[in-house]
GROMACS .gro file of C-alpha atoms in nm:
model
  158
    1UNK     CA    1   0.059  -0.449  -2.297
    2UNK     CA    2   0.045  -0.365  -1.959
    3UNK     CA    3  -0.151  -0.071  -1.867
    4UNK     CA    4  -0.333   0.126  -1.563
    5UNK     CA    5  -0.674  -0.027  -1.418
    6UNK     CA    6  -0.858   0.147  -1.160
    7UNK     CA    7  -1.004  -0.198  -1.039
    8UNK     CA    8  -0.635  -0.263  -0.869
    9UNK     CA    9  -0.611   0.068  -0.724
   10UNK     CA   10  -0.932   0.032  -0.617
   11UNK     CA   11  -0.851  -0.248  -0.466
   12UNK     CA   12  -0.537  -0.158  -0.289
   13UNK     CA   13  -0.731   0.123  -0.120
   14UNK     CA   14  -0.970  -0.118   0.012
   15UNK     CA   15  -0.708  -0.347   0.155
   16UNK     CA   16  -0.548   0.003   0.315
   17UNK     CA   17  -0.932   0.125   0.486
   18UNK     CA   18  -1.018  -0.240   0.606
   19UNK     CA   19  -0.650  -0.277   0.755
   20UNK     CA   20  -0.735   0.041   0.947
   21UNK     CA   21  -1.078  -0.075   1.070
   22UNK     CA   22  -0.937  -0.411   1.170
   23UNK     CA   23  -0.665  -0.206   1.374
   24UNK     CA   24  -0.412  -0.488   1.223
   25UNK     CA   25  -0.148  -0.186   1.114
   26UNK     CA   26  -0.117   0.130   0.943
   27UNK     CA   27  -0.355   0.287   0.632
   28UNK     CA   28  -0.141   0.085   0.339
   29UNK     CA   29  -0.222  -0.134   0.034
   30UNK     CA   30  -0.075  -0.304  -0.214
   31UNK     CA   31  -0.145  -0.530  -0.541
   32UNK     CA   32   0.047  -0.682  -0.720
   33UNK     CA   33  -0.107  -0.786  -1.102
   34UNK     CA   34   0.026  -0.982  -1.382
   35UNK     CA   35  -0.122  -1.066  -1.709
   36UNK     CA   36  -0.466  -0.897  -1.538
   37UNK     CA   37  -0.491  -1.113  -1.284
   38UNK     CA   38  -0.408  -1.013  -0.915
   39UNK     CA   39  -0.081  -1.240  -0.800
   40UNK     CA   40  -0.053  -1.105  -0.453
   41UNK     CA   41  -0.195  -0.838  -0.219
   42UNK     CA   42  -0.083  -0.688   0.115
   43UNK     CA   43  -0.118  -0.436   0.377
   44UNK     CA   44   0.076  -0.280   0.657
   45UNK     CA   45   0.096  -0.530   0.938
   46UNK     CA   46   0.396  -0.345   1.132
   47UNK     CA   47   0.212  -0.296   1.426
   48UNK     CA   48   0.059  -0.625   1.463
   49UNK     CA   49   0.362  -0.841   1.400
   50UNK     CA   50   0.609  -0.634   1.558
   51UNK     CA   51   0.756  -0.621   1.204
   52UNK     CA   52   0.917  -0.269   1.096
   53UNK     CA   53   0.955  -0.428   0.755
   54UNK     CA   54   0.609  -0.560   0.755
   55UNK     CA   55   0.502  -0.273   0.472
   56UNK     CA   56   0.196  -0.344   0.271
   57UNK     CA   57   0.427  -0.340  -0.104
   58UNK     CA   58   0.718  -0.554   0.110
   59UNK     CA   59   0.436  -0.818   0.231
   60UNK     CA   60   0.318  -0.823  -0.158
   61UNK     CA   61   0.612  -0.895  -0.341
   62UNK     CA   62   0.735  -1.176  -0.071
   63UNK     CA   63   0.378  -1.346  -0.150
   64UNK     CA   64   0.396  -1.322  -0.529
   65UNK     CA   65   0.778  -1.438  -0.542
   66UNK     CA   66   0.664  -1.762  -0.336
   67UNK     CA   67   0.350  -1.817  -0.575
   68UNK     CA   68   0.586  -1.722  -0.895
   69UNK     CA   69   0.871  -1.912  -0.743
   70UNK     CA   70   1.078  -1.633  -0.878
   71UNK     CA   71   1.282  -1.334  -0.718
   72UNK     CA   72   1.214  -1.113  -0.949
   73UNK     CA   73   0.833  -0.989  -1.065
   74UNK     CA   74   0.915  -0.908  -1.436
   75UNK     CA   75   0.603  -0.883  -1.622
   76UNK     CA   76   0.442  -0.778  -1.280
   77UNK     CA   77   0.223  -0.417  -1.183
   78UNK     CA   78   0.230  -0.328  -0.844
   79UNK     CA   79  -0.062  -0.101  -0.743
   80UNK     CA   80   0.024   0.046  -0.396
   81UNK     CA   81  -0.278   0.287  -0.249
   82UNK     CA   82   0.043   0.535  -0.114
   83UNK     CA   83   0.404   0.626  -0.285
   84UNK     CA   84   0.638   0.373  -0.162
   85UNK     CA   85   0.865   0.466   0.129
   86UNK     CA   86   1.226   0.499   0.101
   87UNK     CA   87   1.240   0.060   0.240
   88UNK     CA   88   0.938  -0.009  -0.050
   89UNK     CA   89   1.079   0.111  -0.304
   90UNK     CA   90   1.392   0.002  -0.284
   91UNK     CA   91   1.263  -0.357  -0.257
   92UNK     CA   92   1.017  -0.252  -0.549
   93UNK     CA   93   1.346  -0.191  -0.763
   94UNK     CA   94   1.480  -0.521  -0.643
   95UNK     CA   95   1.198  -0.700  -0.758
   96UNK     CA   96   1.193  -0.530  -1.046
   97UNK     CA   97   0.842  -0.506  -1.164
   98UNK     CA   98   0.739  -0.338  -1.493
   99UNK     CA   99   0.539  -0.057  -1.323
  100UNK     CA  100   0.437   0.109  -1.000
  101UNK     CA  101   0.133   0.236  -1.017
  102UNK     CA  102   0.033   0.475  -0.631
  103UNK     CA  103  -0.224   0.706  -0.561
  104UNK     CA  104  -0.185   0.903  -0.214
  105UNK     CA  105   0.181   1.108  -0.190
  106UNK     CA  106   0.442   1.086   0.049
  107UNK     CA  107   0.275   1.424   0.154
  108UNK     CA  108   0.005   1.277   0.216
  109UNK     CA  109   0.080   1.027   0.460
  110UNK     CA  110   0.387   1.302   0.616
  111UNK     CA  111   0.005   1.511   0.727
  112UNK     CA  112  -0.122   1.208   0.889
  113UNK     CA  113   0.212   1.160   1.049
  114UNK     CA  114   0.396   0.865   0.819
  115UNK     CA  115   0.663   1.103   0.741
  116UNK     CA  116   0.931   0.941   0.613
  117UNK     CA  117   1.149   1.243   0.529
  118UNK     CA  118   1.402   1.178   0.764
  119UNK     CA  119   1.548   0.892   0.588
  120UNK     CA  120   1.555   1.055   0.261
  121UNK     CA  121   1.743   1.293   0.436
  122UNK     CA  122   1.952   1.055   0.603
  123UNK     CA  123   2.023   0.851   0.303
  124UNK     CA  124   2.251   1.197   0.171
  125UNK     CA  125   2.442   1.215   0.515
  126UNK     CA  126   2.759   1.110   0.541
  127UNK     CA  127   2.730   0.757   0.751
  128UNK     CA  128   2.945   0.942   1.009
  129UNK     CA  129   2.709   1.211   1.031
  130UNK     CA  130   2.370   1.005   1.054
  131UNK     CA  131   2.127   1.035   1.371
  132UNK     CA  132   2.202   0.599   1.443
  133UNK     CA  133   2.560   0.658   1.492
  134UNK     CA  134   2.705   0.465   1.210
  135UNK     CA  135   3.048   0.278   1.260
  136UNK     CA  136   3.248   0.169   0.958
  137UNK     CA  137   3.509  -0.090   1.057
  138UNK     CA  138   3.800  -0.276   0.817
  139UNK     CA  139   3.807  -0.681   0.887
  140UNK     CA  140   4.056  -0.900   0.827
  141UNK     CA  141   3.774  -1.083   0.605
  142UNK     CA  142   3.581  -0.786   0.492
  143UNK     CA  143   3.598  -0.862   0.116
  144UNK     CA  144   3.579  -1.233   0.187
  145UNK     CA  145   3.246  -1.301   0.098
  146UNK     CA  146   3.285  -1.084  -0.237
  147UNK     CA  147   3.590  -1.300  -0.343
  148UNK     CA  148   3.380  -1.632  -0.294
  149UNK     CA  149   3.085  -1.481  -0.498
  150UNK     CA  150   3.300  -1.352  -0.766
  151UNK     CA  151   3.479  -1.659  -0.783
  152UNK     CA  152   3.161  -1.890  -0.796
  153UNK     CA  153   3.133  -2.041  -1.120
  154UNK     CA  154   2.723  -2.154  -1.047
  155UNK     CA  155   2.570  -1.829  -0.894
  156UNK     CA  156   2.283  -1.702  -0.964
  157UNK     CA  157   2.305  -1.340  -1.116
  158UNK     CA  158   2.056  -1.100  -1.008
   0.00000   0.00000   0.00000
């Protein structure tokens, strides 16, 4: 039964204070544990990489797919040392993982200026309304692709 252990939190907080004092990226960690034992871990590296997506919980679950060789992290706990932004957790819920377990709040990191209120906003704007001017266009082959994957007989659901 899978269940909450300070040792990963613990853990992921480390990861997020030594990523600050190594001036590698922002103040973020993640774990990710299965069966008790730590799969994957990973911290903010956006600034370092030039990587927008390079988020501590993003970094973590592309690590413990490869050593899984799975896309998905069922039976999996991630531990992240801050709530998920609006990009982590939606790649949290496409992992699907059987918990998230975070400690700081988006408040939080919105008073040390990681505010990520703007795209929670965003995300219930019209897309012709949104600050990055947002275009939808009709093409001939639009709904292409979704014929061939409907139409595939050996796809891989997910």
């Amino acid at each position: 039964m899978n269940s909450y252990n300070e040792q990963f939190m613990t853990e992921a907080i480390r990861l997020a204070i030594d990523n600050v004092k190594s001036g590698n990226g922002g103040p973020f960690g993640a774990v990710i544990v299965k069966n008790g034992e730590v799969i994957s871990t990973g911290v903010n590296r956006v600034t370092s990489t030039n990587d927008p997506t390079a988020h501590a919980e993003v970094i973590a679950i592309r690590e413990a797919c490869k050593k899984l060789d799975s896309f998905q992290l069922e039976g999996c706990e991630i531990y992240a040392s801050c709530e998920p932004c609006p990009m982590c957790l939606g790649a949290i819920y496409w992992a699907r993982p059987d918990k998230i377990y975070f400690t700081g709040t988006k408040k939080d990191a919105a008073d040390i200026d990681f505010d990520d209120s703007f795209i929670y906003n965003e995300m219930n704007v019209p897309f012709e309304e949104r600050s990055i001017k947002t275009i939808h266009v009709r093409h001939p082959e639009t709904l292409a692709p979704f014929i061939e994957w409907k139409n595939k007989k050996d796809k891989i659901e997910y």
